[in-house]
mmCIF file of C-alpha atoms in Angstrom:
data_model
loop_
_atom_site.group_PDB
_atom_site.id
_atom_site.type_symbol
_atom_site.label_atom_id
_atom_site.label_comp_id
_atom_site.label_asym_id
_atom_site.label_seq_id
_atom_site.Cartn_x
_atom_site.Cartn_y
_atom_site.Cartn_z
ATOM 1 C CA ASP A 1 -10.577 -34.091 60.711
ATOM 2 C CA MET A 2 -12.684 -35.667 63.456
ATOM 3 C CA LYS A 3 -9.708 -36.881 65.495
ATOM 4 C CA VAL A 4 -8.223 -33.388 65.553
ATOM 5 C CA TRP A 5 -11.355 -31.577 66.653
ATOM 6 C CA MET A 6 -12.209 -34.281 69.199
ATOM 7 C CA ALA A 7 -8.762 -33.938 70.736
ATOM 8 C CA ALA A 8 -9.095 -30.154 70.805
ATOM 9 C CA TYR A 9 -12.599 -30.377 72.292
ATOM 10 C CA ASN A 10 -11.428 -32.693 75.064
ATOM 11 C CA VAL A 11 -8.538 -30.386 75.932
ATOM 12 C CA ILE A 12 -10.834 -27.353 76.117
ATOM 13 C CA SER A 13 -13.326 -29.347 78.188
ATOM 14 C CA ASP A 14 -10.583 -30.214 80.673
ATOM 15 C CA ILE A 15 -9.519 -26.568 80.849
ATOM 16 C CA ALA A 16 -13.134 -25.498 81.383
ATOM 17 C CA GLY A 17 -13.441 -27.853 84.318
ATOM 18 C CA ALA A 18 -10.144 -26.699 85.788
ATOM 19 C CA VAL A 19 -10.979 -22.976 85.715
ATOM 20 C CA SER A 20 -14.550 -23.368 86.990
ATOM 21 C CA VAL A 21 -13.488 -23.373 90.625
ATOM 22 C CA PRO A 22 -13.271 -20.586 93.212
ATOM 23 C CA GLY A 23 -10.221 -18.393 92.779
ATOM 24 C CA ARG A 24 -9.952 -18.749 89.007
ATOM 25 C CA GLU A 25 -12.750 -16.387 88.037
ATOM 26 C CA ALA A 26 -10.611 -14.325 85.661
ATOM 27 C CA GLU A 27 -9.525 -17.383 83.704
ATOM 28 C CA ARG A 28 -13.057 -18.691 83.677
ATOM 29 C CA GLN A 29 -14.356 -15.432 82.243
ATOM 30 C CA GLU A 30 -11.600 -15.407 79.621
ATOM 31 C CA LEU A 31 -12.553 -18.893 78.468
ATOM 32 C CA THR A 32 -16.245 -17.959 78.514
ATOM 33 C CA ASP A 33 -15.553 -14.966 76.273
ATOM 34 C CA THR A 34 -13.577 -17.172 73.890
ATOM 35 C CA LEU A 35 -16.376 -19.726 73.670
ATOM 36 C CA MET A 36 -18.968 -16.995 73.183
ATOM 37 C CA SER A 37 -16.961 -15.676 70.244
ATOM 38 C CA LEU A 38 -17.379 -19.083 68.587
ATOM 39 C CA LEU A 39 -21.133 -18.416 68.420
ATOM 40 C CA ALA A 40 -20.679 -15.527 65.989
ATOM 41 C CA PRO A 41 -22.849 -15.810 62.835
ATOM 42 C CA GLU A 42 -19.815 -16.342 60.624
ATOM 43 C CA GLN A 43 -18.827 -19.485 62.529
ATOM 44 C CA ALA A 44 -19.884 -22.852 61.089
ATOM 45 C CA PRO A 45 -22.802 -24.569 62.908
ATOM 46 C CA PRO A 46 -20.683 -27.568 64.028
ATOM 47 C CA ILE A 47 -18.258 -25.195 65.775
ATOM 48 C CA GLN A 48 -21.142 -23.342 67.412
ATOM 49 C CA ILE A 49 -22.643 -26.614 68.658
ATOM 50 C CA ARG A 50 -19.348 -27.702 70.217
ATOM 51 C CA ALA A 51 -19.053 -24.341 71.958
ATOM 52 C CA LEU A 52 -22.623 -24.660 73.265
ATOM 53 C CA ARG A 53 -21.826 -28.040 74.802
ATOM 54 C CA LEU A 54 -19.076 -26.444 76.879
ATOM 55 C CA MET A 55 -21.049 -23.403 77.990
ATOM 56 C CA PRO A 56 -22.743 -24.974 81.044
ATOM 57 C CA ILE A 57 -19.317 -25.719 82.516
ATOM 58 C CA VAL A 58 -18.068 -22.140 82.473
ATOM 59 C CA VAL A 59 -21.015 -19.753 82.298
ATOM 60 C CA GLY A 60 -21.875 -18.507 85.765
ATOM 61 C CA GLU A 61 -24.402 -16.213 87.392
ATOM 62 C CA GLY A 62 -24.212 -12.676 86.014
ATOM 63 C CA CYS A 63 -22.654 -13.694 82.727
ATOM 64 C CA ASP A 64 -24.142 -12.186 79.565
ATOM 65 C CA VAL A 65 -25.748 -14.971 77.528
ATOM 66 C CA ALA A 66 -26.782 -12.797 74.566
ATOM 67 C CA PRO A 67 -24.675 -14.769 72.051
ATOM 68 C CA ILE A 68 -26.533 -17.919 73.087
ATOM 69 C CA SER A 69 -29.985 -16.346 73.215
ATOM 70 C CA ARG A 70 -29.466 -14.952 69.700
ATOM 71 C CA LEU A 71 -29.509 -18.518 68.423
ATOM 72 C CA LEU A 72 -32.999 -19.056 69.860
ATOM 73 C CA THR A 73 -34.458 -16.837 67.152
ATOM 74 C CA GLY A 74 -32.375 -18.157 64.271
ATOM 75 C CA GLN A 75 -33.458 -20.303 61.335
ATOM 76 C CA ASP A 76 -31.288 -23.313 62.159
ATOM 77 C CA ALA A 77 -33.560 -25.676 64.111
ATOM 78 C CA ASP A 78 -30.671 -27.770 65.430
ATOM 79 C CA LEU A 79 -28.802 -24.725 66.704
ATOM 80 C CA LYS A 80 -31.979 -23.394 68.322
ATOM 81 C CA GLU A 81 -32.466 -26.621 70.211
ATOM 82 C CA LYS A 82 -28.812 -26.849 71.259
ATOM 83 C CA ALA A 83 -28.978 -23.248 72.507
ATOM 84 C CA ARG A 84 -32.132 -24.035 74.464
ATOM 85 C CA GLU A 85 -30.450 -27.079 76.020
ATOM 86 C CA ALA A 86 -27.370 -25.042 76.927
ATOM 87 C CA LEU A 87 -29.423 -22.316 78.621
ATOM 88 C CA GLU A 88 -31.412 -24.915 80.547
ATOM 89 C CA MET A 89 -28.196 -26.470 81.843
ATOM 90 C CA ILE A 90 -26.628 -23.078 82.607
ATOM 91 C CA CYS A 91 -29.813 -22.216 84.591
ATOM 92 C CA THR A 92 -28.653 -18.806 85.787
ATOM 93 C CA THR A 93 -30.986 -15.832 86.118
ATOM 94 C CA GLN A 94 -29.750 -14.538 82.766
ATOM 95 C CA ALA A 95 -30.273 -17.900 81.064
ATOM 96 C CA THR A 96 -33.794 -18.159 82.475
ATOM 97 C CA GLU A 97 -34.648 -14.650 81.297
ATOM 98 C CA ALA A 98 -33.408 -15.513 77.802
ATOM 99 C CA LEU A 99 -35.677 -18.568 77.693
ATOM 100 C CA CYS A 100 -38.626 -16.454 78.828
ATOM 101 C CA VAL A 101 -38.040 -13.847 76.119
ATOM 102 C CA ALA A 102 -37.855 -16.594 73.496
ATOM 103 C CA LEU A 103 -41.355 -17.764 74.494
ATOM 104 C CA ASP A 104 -42.715 -15.041 72.206
ATOM 105 C CA THR A 105 -41.934 -17.357 69.288
ATOM 106 C CA PRO A 106 -44.960 -18.298 67.138
ATOM 107 C CA ASP A 107 -43.677 -21.895 66.946
ATOM 108 C CA PRO A 108 -45.760 -24.065 69.347
ATOM 109 C CA ALA A 109 -43.250 -26.928 69.347
ATOM 110 C CA PHE A 110 -40.427 -24.621 70.389
ATOM 111 C CA GLN A 111 -42.656 -22.864 72.921
ATOM 112 C CA SER A 112 -43.334 -26.247 74.457
ATOM 113 C CA ALA A 113 -39.615 -27.078 74.600
ATOM 114 C CA LEU A 114 -38.829 -23.717 76.209
ATOM 115 C CA LEU A 115 -41.518 -24.245 78.853
ATOM 116 C CA LEU A 116 -40.149 -27.692 79.634
ATOM 117 C CA ALA A 117 -36.749 -26.082 80.185
ATOM 118 C CA LEU A 118 -38.331 -23.644 82.636
ATOM 119 C CA SER A 119 -40.008 -26.549 84.433
ATOM 120 C CA GLN A 120 -36.541 -28.012 85.061
ATOM 121 C CA ILE A 121 -34.884 -24.735 86.066
ATOM 122 C CA LYS A 122 -37.587 -23.956 88.642
ATOM 123 C CA LYS A 123 -37.107 -20.202 88.956
ATOM 124 C CA PRO A 124 -40.019 -17.792 89.620
ATOM 125 C CA ILE A 125 -38.951 -15.612 86.678
ATOM 126 C CA GLY A 126 -40.871 -17.745 84.203
ATOM 127 C CA LEU A 127 -44.156 -18.132 86.092
ATOM 128 C CA ASP A 128 -46.060 -15.210 84.537
ATOM 129 C CA LYS A 129 -45.222 -16.341 81.007
ATOM 130 C CA ALA A 130 -46.161 -19.924 81.812
ATOM 131 C CA LEU A 131 -49.465 -18.841 83.333
ATOM 132 C CA ALA A 132 -50.306 -16.853 80.192
ATOM 133 C CA LEU A 133 -49.440 -19.778 77.921
ATOM 134 C CA ILE A 134 -51.553 -22.218 79.905
ATOM 135 C CA GLU A 135 -54.442 -20.765 77.878
ATOM 136 C CA SER A 136 -52.735 -21.511 74.554
ATOM 137 C CA PRO A 137 -54.869 -23.092 71.818
ATOM 138 C CA GLU A 138 -52.101 -25.701 71.425
ATOM 139 C CA PRO A 139 -52.495 -28.713 73.791
ATOM 140 C CA ARG A 140 -48.733 -29.387 73.907
ATOM 141 C CA VAL A 141 -48.058 -25.784 74.933
ATOM 142 C CA ARG A 142 -50.724 -25.951 77.638
ATOM 143 C CA ALA A 143 -49.304 -29.193 79.029
ATOM 144 C CA SER A 144 -45.759 -27.812 79.100
ATOM 145 C CA ALA A 145 -46.985 -24.594 80.716
ATOM 146 C CA ALA A 146 -48.694 -26.678 83.399
ATOM 147 C CA LEU A 147 -45.418 -28.459 84.124
ATOM 148 C CA ALA A 148 -43.636 -25.092 84.293
ATOM 149 C CA LEU A 149 -46.063 -24.045 87.050
ATOM 150 C CA ALA A 150 -46.433 -27.326 88.933
ATOM 151 C CA TRP A 151 -43.070 -27.251 90.736
ATOM 152 C CA THR A 152 -44.204 -24.276 92.839
ATOM 153 C CA GLY A 153 -46.875 -26.138 94.788
ATOM 154 C CA ARG A 154 -48.972 -22.973 94.748
ATOM 155 C CA LEU A 155 -52.690 -23.527 95.301
ATOM 156 C CA GLU A 156 -53.709 -20.819 92.823
ATOM 157 C CA TYR A 157 -52.312 -22.916 89.990
ATOM 158 C CA LEU A 158 -54.434 -25.968 90.812
ATOM 159 C CA LYS A 159 -57.532 -25.084 88.795
ATOM 160 C CA PRO A 160 -55.629 -23.949 85.669
ATOM 161 C CA ILE A 161 -53.525 -27.130 85.726
ATOM 162 C CA GLN A 162 -56.564 -29.339 86.306
ATOM 163 C CA LYS A 163 -58.262 -27.625 83.363
ATOM 164 C CA VAL A 164 -55.271 -28.485 81.178
ATOM 165 C CA ALA A 165 -55.514 -32.127 82.254
ATOM 166 C CA ALA A 166 -59.254 -32.205 81.581
ATOM 167 C CA THR A 167 -58.863 -30.802 78.056
ATOM 168 C CA ALA A 168 -55.670 -32.623 77.044
ATOM 169 C CA ASP A 169 -55.551 -34.624 73.835
ATOM 170 C CA ALA A 170 -54.134 -38.147 73.581
ATOM 171 C CA ALA A 171 -50.625 -36.873 72.846
ATOM 172 C CA THR A 172 -50.454 -34.623 75.917
ATOM 173 C CA ALA A 173 -52.641 -36.485 78.428
ATOM 174 C CA PHE A 174 -49.677 -38.014 80.267
ATOM 175 C CA ASP A 175 -47.779 -34.724 80.672
ATOM 176 C CA ALA A 176 -50.929 -32.884 81.729
ATOM 177 C CA SER A 177 -51.764 -35.509 84.363
ATOM 178 C CA ASP A 178 -48.151 -35.541 85.460
ATOM 179 C CA ALA A 179 -48.381 -31.787 86.042
ATOM 180 C CA VAL A 180 -51.323 -32.326 88.405
ATOM 181 C CA LEU A 181 -49.367 -34.912 90.379
ATOM 182 C CA ARG A 182 -46.236 -32.772 90.458
ATOM 183 C CA LEU A 183 -48.274 -29.891 91.841
ATOM 184 C CA ALA A 184 -49.610 -32.165 94.581
ATOM 185 C CA ASP A 185 -46.100 -33.409 95.356
ATOM 186 C CA ALA A 186 -44.858 -29.828 95.596
ATOM 187 C CA MET A 187 -47.775 -28.942 97.858
ATOM 188 C CA MET A 188 -46.741 -31.711 100.242
ATOM 189 C CA VAL A 189 -43.179 -30.432 100.318
ATOM 190 C CA ARG A 190 -44.212 -26.798 100.675
ATOM 191 C CA GLY A 191 -46.776 -27.523 103.382
ATOM 192 C CA GLY A 192 -50.061 -25.848 104.185
ATOM 193 C CA ASN A 193 -52.254 -27.680 101.661
ATOM 194 C CA PHE A 194 -52.035 -31.278 102.853
ATOM 195 C CA ASP A 195 -55.753 -31.999 102.496
ATOM 196 C CA THR A 196 -55.857 -30.598 98.964
ATOM 197 C CA ALA A 197 -52.854 -32.652 97.935
ATOM 198 C CA MET A 198 -54.389 -35.825 99.365
ATOM 199 C CA THR A 199 -57.614 -35.105 97.477
ATOM 200 C CA ILE A 200 -55.624 -34.840 94.246
ATOM 201 C CA TYR A 201 -53.957 -38.175 94.914
ATOM 202 C CA ARG A 202 -57.303 -39.858 95.660
ATOM 203 C CA ASP A 203 -58.859 -38.416 92.498
ATOM 204 C CA VAL A 204 -55.999 -39.755 90.397
ATOM 205 C CA LEU A 205 -56.370 -43.243 91.915
ATOM 206 C CA LYS A 206 -60.105 -43.427 91.200
#
């Protein structure tokens, strides 16, 4: 019954918010463990999805995310995507590591989605994987890898990202060009490469 599960979901969501404050760590961990148990293989996908939606509220740094990361290698495409979204929103070291491990998937579309998650999390953990995948034969993977590197503002990523932009297809041209601009923006914030960043801006405006 939709009304029943919606009511239950809202109650649990309120509890999750209440225990996710300093001083209530034990209760927070207890609720996290309960939600993680709802990701067991025997649980129905709708229940797993509802649990995933609540995870970013309660899962903190240091928490084991193995039950979530397990879903990244499953056969259910919807669950895979919901797990990816949850880990992106959790954005702890453990969540980031799980996304990096999942990049070994042979599925280019999911690789691209995972890289986009890393581009939002902005943690150094994923840089080596992103740099390797910037040479992917798949344009969408290359463009997403460029975005996953661009936030750093590191000069050594300029040529690889520019190469991605130069070889992008019609479907990925915007993201690839956006990666170049984001790198320039990050250079300005980071400092030390002002002239290079200004050159990038001028080249884009030509």
